[in-house]
Coordinates of C-alpha atoms and ligand atoms in Angstrom, one line a residue:
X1445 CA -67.1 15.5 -73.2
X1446 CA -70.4 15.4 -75.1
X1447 CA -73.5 16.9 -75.1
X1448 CA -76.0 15.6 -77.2
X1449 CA -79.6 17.2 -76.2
X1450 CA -80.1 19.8 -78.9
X1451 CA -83.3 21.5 -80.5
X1452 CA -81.6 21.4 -84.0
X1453 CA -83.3 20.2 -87.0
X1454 CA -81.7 17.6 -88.1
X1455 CA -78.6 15.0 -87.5
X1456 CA -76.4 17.7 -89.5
X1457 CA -78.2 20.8 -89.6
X1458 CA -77.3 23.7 -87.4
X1459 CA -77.6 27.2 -87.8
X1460 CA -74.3 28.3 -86.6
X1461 CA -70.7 25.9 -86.5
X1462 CA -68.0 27.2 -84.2
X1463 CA -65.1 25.9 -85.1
X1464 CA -62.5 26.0 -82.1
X1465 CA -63.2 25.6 -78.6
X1466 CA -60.3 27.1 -77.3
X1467 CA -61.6 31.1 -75.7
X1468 CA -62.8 32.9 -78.3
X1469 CA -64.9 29.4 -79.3
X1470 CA -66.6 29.4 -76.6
X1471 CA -67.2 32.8 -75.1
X1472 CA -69.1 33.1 -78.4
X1473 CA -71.6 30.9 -77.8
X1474 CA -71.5 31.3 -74.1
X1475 CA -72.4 35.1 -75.4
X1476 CA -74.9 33.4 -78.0
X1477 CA -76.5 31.1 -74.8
X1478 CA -76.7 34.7 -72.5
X1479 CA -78.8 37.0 -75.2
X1480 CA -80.1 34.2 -77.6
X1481 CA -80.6 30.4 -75.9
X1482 CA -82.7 29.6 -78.8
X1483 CA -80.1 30.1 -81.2
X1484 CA -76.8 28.6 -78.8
X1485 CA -78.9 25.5 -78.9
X1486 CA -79.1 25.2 -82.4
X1487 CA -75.3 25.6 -82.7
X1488 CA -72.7 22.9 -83.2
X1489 CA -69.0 23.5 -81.3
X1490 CA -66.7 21.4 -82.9
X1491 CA -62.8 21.0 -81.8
X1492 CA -60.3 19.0 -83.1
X1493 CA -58.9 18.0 -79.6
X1494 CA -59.9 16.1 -76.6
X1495 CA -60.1 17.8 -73.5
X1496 CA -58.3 18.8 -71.0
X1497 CA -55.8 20.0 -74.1
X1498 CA -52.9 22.1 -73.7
X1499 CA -52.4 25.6 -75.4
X1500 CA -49.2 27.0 -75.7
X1501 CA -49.2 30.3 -73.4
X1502 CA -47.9 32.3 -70.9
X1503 CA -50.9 31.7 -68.9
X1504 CA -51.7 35.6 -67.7
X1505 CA -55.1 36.9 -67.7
X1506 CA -56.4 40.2 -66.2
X1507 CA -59.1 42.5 -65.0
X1508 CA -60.3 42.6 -68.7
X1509 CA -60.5 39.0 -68.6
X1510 CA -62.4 38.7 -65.2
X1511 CA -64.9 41.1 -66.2
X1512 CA -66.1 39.0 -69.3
X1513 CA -66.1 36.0 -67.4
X1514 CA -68.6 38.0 -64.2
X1515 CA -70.6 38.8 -66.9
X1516 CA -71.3 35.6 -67.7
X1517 CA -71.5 34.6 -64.5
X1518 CA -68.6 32.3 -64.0
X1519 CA -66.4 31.9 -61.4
X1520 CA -63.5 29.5 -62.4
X1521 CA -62.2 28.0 -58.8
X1522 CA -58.4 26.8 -60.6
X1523 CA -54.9 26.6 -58.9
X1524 CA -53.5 30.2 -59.5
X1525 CA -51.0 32.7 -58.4
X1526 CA -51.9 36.5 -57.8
X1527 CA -49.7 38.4 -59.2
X1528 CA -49.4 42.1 -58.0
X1529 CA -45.7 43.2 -59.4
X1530 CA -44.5 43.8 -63.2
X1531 CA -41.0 44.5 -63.5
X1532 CA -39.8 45.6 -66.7
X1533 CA -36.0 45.7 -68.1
X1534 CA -34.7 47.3 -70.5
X1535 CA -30.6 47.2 -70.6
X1536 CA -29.1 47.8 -66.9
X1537 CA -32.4 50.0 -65.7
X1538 CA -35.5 48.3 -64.0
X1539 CA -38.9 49.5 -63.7
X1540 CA -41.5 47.8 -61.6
X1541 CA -45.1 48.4 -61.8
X1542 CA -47.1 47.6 -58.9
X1543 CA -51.0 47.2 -58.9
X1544 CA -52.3 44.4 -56.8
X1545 CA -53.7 41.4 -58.2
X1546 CA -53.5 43.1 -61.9
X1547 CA -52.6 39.6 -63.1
X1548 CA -53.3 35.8 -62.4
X1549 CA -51.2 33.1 -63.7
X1550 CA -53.2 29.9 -64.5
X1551 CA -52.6 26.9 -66.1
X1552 CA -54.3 26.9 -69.9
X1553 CA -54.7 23.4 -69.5
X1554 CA -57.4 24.1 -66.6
X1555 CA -58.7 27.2 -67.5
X1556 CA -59.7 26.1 -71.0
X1557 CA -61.5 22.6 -69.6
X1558 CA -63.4 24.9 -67.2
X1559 CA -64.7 27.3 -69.9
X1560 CA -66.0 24.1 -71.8
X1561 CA -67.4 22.0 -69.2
X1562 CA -69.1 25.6 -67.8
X1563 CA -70.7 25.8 -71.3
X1564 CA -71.6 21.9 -71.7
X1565 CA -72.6 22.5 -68.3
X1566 CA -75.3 25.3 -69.9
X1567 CA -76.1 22.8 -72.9
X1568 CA -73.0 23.2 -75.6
X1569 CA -73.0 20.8 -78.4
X1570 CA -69.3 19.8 -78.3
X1571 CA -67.9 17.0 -80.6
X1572 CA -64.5 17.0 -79.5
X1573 CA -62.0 15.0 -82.0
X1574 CA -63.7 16.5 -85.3
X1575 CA -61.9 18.6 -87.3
X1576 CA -62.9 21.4 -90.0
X1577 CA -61.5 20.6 -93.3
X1578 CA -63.4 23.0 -95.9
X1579 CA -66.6 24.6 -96.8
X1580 CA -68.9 24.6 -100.1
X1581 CA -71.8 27.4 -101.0
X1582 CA -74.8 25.8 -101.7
X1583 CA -78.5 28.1 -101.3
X1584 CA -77.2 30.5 -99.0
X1585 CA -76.2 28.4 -96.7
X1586 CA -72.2 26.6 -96.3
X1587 CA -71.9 22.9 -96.5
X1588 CA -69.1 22.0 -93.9
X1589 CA -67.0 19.5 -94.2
X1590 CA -64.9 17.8 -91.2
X1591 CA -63.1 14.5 -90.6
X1592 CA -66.3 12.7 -89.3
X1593 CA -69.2 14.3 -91.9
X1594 CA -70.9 17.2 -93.6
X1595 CA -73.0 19.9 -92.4
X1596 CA -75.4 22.3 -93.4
X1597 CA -75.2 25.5 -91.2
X1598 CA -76.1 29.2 -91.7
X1599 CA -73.3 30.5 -90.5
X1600 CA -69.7 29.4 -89.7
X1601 CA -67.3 30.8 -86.4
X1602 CA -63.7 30.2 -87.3
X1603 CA -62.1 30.4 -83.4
X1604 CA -59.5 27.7 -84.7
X1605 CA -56.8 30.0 -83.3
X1606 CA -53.7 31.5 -85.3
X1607 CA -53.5 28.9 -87.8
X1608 CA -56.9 29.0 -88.3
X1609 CA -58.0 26.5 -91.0
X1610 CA -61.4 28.4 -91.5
X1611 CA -59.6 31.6 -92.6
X1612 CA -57.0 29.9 -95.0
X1613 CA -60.2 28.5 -96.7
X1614 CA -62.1 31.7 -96.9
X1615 CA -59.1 32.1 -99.4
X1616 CA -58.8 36.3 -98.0
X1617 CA -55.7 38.6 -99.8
X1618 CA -54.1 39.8 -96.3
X1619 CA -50.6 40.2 -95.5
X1620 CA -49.5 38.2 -93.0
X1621 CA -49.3 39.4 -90.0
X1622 CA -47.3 36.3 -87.8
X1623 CA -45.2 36.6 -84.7
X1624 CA -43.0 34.0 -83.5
X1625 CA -42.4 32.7 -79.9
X1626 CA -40.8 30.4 -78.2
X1627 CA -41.1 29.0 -75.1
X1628 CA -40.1 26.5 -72.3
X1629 CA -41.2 26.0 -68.6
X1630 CA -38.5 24.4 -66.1
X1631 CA -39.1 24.2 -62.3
X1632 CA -38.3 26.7 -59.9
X1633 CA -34.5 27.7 -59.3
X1634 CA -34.1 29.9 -56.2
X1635 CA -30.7 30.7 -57.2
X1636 CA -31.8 32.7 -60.3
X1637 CA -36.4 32.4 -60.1
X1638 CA -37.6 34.7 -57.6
X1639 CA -40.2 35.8 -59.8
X1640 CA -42.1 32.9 -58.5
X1641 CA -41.5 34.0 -54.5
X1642 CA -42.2 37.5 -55.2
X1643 CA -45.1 36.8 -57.2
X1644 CA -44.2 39.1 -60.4
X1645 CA -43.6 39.2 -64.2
X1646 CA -40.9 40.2 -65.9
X1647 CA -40.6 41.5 -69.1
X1648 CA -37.0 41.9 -70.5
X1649 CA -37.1 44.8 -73.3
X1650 CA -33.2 44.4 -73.7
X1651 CA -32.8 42.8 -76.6
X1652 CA -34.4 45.2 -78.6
X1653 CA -31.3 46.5 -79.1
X1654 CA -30.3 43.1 -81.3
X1655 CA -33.0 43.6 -83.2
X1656 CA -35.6 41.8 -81.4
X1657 CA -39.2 43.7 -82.1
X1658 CA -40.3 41.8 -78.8
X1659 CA -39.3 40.5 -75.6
X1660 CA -38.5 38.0 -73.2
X1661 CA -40.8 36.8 -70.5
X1662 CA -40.3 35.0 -67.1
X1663 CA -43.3 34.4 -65.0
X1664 CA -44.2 32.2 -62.2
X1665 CA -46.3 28.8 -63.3
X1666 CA -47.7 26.0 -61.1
X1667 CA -47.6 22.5 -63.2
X1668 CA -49.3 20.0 -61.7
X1669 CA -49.4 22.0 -58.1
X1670 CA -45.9 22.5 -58.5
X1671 CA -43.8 25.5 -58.3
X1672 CA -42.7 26.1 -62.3
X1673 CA -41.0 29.0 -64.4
X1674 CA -42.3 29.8 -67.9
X1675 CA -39.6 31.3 -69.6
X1676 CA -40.5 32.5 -72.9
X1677 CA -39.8 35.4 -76.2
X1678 CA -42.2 36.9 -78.6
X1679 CA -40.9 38.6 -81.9
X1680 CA -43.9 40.6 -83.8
X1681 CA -41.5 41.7 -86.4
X1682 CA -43.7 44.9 -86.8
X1683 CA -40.9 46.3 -88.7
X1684 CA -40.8 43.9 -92.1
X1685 CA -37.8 46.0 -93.8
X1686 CA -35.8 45.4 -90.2
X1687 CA -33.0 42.8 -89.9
X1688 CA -34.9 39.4 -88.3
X1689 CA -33.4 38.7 -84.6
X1690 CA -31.5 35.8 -84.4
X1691 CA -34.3 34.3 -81.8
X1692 CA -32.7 31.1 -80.8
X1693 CA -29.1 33.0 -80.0
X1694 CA -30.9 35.2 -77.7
X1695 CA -33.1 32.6 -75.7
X1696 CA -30.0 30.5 -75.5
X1697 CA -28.3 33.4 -73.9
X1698 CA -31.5 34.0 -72.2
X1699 CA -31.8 30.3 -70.7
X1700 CA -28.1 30.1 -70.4
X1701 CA -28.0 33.1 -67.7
X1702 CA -30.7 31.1 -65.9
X1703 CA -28.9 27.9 -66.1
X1704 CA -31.3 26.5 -67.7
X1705 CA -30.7 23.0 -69.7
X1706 CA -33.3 22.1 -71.9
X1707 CA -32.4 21.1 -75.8
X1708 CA -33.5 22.9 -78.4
X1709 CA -35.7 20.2 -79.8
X1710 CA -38.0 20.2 -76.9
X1711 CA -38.7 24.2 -77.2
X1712 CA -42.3 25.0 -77.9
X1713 CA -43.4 27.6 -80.1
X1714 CA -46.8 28.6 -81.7
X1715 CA -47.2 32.1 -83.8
X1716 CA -49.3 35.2 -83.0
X1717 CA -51.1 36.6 -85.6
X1718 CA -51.6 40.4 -84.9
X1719 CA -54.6 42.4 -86.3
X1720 CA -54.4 45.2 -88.7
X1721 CA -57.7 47.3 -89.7
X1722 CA -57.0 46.7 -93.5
X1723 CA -57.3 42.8 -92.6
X1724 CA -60.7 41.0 -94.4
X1725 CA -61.7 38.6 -91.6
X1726 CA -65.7 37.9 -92.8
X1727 CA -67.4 36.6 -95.6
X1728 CA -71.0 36.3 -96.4
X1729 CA -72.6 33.6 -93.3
X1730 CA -68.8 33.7 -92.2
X1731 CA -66.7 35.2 -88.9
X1732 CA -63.5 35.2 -87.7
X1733 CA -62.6 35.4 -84.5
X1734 CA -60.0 35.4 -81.4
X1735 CA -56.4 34.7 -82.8
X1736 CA -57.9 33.9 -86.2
X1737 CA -58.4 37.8 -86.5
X1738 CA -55.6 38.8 -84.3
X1739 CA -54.3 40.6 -81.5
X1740 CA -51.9 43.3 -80.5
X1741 CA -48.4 43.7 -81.7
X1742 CA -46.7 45.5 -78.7
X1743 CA -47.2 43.1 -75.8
X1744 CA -49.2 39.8 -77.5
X1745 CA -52.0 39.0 -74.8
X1746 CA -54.8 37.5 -76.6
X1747 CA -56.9 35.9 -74.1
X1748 CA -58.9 39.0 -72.9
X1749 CA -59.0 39.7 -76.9
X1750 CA -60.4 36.0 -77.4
X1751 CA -63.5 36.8 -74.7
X1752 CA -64.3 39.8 -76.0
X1753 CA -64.4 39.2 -79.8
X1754 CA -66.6 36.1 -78.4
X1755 CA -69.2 39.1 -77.0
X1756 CA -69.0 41.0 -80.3
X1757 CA -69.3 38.1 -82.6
X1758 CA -72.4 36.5 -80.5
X1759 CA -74.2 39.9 -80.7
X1760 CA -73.3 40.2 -84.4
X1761 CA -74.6 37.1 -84.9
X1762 CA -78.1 37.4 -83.5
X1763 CA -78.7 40.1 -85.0
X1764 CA -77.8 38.6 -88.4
X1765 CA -80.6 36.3 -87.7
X1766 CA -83.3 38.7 -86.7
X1767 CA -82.4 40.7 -90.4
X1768 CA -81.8 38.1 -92.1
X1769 CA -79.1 39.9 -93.8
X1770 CA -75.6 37.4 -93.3
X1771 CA -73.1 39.7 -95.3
X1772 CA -71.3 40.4 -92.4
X1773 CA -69.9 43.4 -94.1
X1774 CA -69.4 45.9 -91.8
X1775 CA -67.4 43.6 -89.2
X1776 CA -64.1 45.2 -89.3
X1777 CA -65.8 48.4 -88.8
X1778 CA -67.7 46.9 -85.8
X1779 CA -64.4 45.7 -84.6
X1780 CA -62.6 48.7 -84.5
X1781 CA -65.3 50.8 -83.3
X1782 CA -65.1 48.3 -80.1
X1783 CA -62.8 48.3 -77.2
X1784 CA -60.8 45.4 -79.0
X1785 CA -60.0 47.5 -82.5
X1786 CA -59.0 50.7 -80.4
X1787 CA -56.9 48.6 -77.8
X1788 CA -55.2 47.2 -80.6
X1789 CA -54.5 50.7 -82.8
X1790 CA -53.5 52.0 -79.9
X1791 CA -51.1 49.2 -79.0
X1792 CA -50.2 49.0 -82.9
X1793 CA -49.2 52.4 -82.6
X1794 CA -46.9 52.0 -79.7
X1795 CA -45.5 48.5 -81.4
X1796 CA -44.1 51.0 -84.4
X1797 CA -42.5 53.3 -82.2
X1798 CA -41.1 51.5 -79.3
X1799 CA -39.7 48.5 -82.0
X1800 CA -37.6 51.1 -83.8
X1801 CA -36.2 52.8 -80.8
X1802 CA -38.8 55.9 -80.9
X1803 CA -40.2 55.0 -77.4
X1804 CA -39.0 54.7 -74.3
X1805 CA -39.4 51.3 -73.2
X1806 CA -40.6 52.0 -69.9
X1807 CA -43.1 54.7 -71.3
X1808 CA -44.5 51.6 -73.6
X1809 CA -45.0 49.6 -70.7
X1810 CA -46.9 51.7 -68.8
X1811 CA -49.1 53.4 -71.4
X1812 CA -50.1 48.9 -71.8
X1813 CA -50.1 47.9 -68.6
X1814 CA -51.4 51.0 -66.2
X1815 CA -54.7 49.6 -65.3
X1816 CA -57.4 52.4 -65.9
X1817 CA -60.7 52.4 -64.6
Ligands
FAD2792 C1 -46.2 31.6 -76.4 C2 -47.5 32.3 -76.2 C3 -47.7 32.9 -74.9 C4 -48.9 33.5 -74.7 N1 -49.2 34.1 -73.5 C5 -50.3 34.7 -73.2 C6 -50.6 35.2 -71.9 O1 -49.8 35.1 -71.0 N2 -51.8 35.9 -71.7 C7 -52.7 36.0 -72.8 O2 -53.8 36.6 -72.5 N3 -52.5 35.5 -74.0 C8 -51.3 34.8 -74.2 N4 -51.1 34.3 -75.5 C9 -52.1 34.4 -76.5 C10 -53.3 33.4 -76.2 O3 -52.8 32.1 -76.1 C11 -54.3 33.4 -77.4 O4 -54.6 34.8 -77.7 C12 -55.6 32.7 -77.1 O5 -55.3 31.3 -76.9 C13 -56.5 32.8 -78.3 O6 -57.7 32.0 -78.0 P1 -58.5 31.4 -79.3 O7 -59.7 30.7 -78.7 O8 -58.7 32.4 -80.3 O9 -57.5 30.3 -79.9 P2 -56.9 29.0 -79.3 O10 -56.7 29.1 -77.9 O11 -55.7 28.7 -80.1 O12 -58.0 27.9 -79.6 C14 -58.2 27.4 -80.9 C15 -58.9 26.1 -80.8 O13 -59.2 25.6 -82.1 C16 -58.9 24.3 -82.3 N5 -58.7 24.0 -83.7 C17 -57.7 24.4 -84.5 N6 -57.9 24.0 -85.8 C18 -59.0 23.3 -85.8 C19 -59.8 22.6 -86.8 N7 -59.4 22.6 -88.1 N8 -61.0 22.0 -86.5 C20 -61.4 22.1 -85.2 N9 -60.8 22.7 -84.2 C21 -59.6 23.3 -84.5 C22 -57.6 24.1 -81.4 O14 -57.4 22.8 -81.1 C23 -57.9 25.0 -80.2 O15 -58.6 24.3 -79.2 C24 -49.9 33.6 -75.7 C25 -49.7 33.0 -77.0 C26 -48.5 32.3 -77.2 C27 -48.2 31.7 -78.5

């Protein structure tokens, strides 16, 4: 996929480079194309994969989500299943929360194509197989250079996700922040599955008690239109002083209870980085965003995150250009004055208590998951 008509100035001059087209990518300059079409065309998407790509995920977005995407006026027709019922676990007890169609399982695979071809659709620049390797300063402006050539741009977008490259070369003094997951999709078993027939999630807070600061997932999945499981853990490790969980014990015992066969090698796993406010995530003409800031550390959903820090950064952005002043200092601030920075202290502050046994599971899960108007 590539769209070449553009109104920039020349070959390799743009004012803005995202780097990343995964969500946060491009909701940012789907944003940028809503409030400022002058400026989205003179913008440069570059991703180091070929779509359709795969993302490691779960594959659950929610009302958050859908509301970004009406915004922007997109209505992505892909296979799904409505989900109405999260049931939680913690030890022998059971709590289910039911709100109808509070989640929709998709495919990342689909979802992600759609966003892109909806904004090369709207006239994105997308060169797909180029990679960001570093940046120089030169004049107030950033020389960027990928696999395939050097650029001069104004300002840069790192949306390359939780490894981001862009961030590691903005060279920033943060702790990490890094959670590990793993995960594995198998097809349906009606003997032990009937998440998928009931249409719920479930969300095992059990192992907790072996020192897991996370949980274990099982929600229904369609692979190529057919019935699937995704089966998968998340450990935030909140609590650095804590003993580590011994991660591929539990999902062992996990997959074993399932009957569930697959060998360790073929286990997928990508980290979650996690925001915290005392996190640097701009430099002069540069911005982080999506999973290259960071989510939550209770429950790990990123995707609604990854729209919305697209909104934030596009308005950011424009107005950047209409002050000409590209410090970017104040966006942490701006962050955590919006929706995204108090979802996530609030979700922080639940993370610390219901990881070291201060919370009642249950009690966590609703005060996440209760949709509120
Ligand atoms: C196991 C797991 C399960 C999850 N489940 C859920 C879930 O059910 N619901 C939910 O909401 N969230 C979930 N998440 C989180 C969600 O996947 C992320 O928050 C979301 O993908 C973030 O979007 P992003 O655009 O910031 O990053 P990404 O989706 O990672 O996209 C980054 C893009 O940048 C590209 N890129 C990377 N490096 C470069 C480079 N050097 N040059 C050019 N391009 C580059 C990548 O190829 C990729 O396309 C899960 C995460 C994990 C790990």
């Amino acid at each position: 996929m590539r769209n070449e008509s553009s109104n920039h100035k020349s070959e390799n001059d743009y004012d803005i480079m995202i780097v990343g087209a995964g969500p946060a990518g491009i909701s940012t300059w789907l944003h940028l194309h809503k409030y400022a079409p002058e400026l989205a065309s003179r913008t440069i998407v570059i991703e180091k994969e070929k779509f359709p790509r795969d993302k490691i995920c779960g594959g659950g977005i929610g009302g958050w989500s859908e509301y970004i995407l009406k915004n922007l006026n997109i209505n992505l027709d892909l296979p799904k299943i409505n989900i109405s019922d999260l049931e939680f676990i913690y030890s022998e007890k059971k709590y289910i929360l039911h709100q109808p169609n509070c989640f929709k399982m998709i495919q990342r695979i689909d979802f992600d194509h759609a966003l892109v071809k909806t904004g090369v659709n709207r006239g994105l620049i997308l060169h797909e197989n180029e990679m960001f390797l570093s940046f120089t300063r030169k004049n107030n402006k950033l020389i960027i250079k990928t696999n395939k050539g050097t650029y001069n741009v104004k300002v840069l977008i790192g949306a390359d996700g939780a490894l981001s490259k862009v961030r590691k070369s903005m060279n920033l003094s943060n702790k990490p922040h890094i959670a590990s997951t793993l995960e594995i999709f198998s097809p349906v078993n009606t003997q032990f599955d009937d998440e998928y027939e009931k249409k719920k999630i479930v969300i095992d807070l059990t192992y907790i008690d072996e020192d897991l600061q996370g949980y274990i997932w099982h929600v229904p999945h369609i692979k190529e239109s057919k019935p699937y499981m995704g089966h998968g853990m998340a450990n935030f490790h909140i609590h650095k002083n804590k003993p580590k969980a011994n991660m591929i014990k539990i999902f062992n015992q996990v997959l074993n209870s399932r009957n569930i066969a697959i060998n360790q090698k073929n286990w997928l796993s990508h980290p979650i980085r996690w925001y915290s406010k005392e996190d640097t995530i701009s430099k002069p003409n540069i911005l982080l965003v999506g999973d290259a800031v960071g989510i939550e550390p209770a429950f790990g959903g990123g995707i609604h995150f990854a729209l919305s820090y697209g909104e934030l950064s596009a308005k950011i952005i424009i107005d950047a250009f209409k002050t000409k002043d590209f410090s970017f200092k104040d966006y942490g601030k701006k962050i955590q004055a919006h929706l995204i920075g108090k979802w996530i202290a609030k979700c922080t502050n639940i993370a610390l208590d219901l990881y070291d046994h201060k919370m009642d599971p249950f009690e966590a899960a609703r005060e996440v998951f209760t949709i509120k108007q």
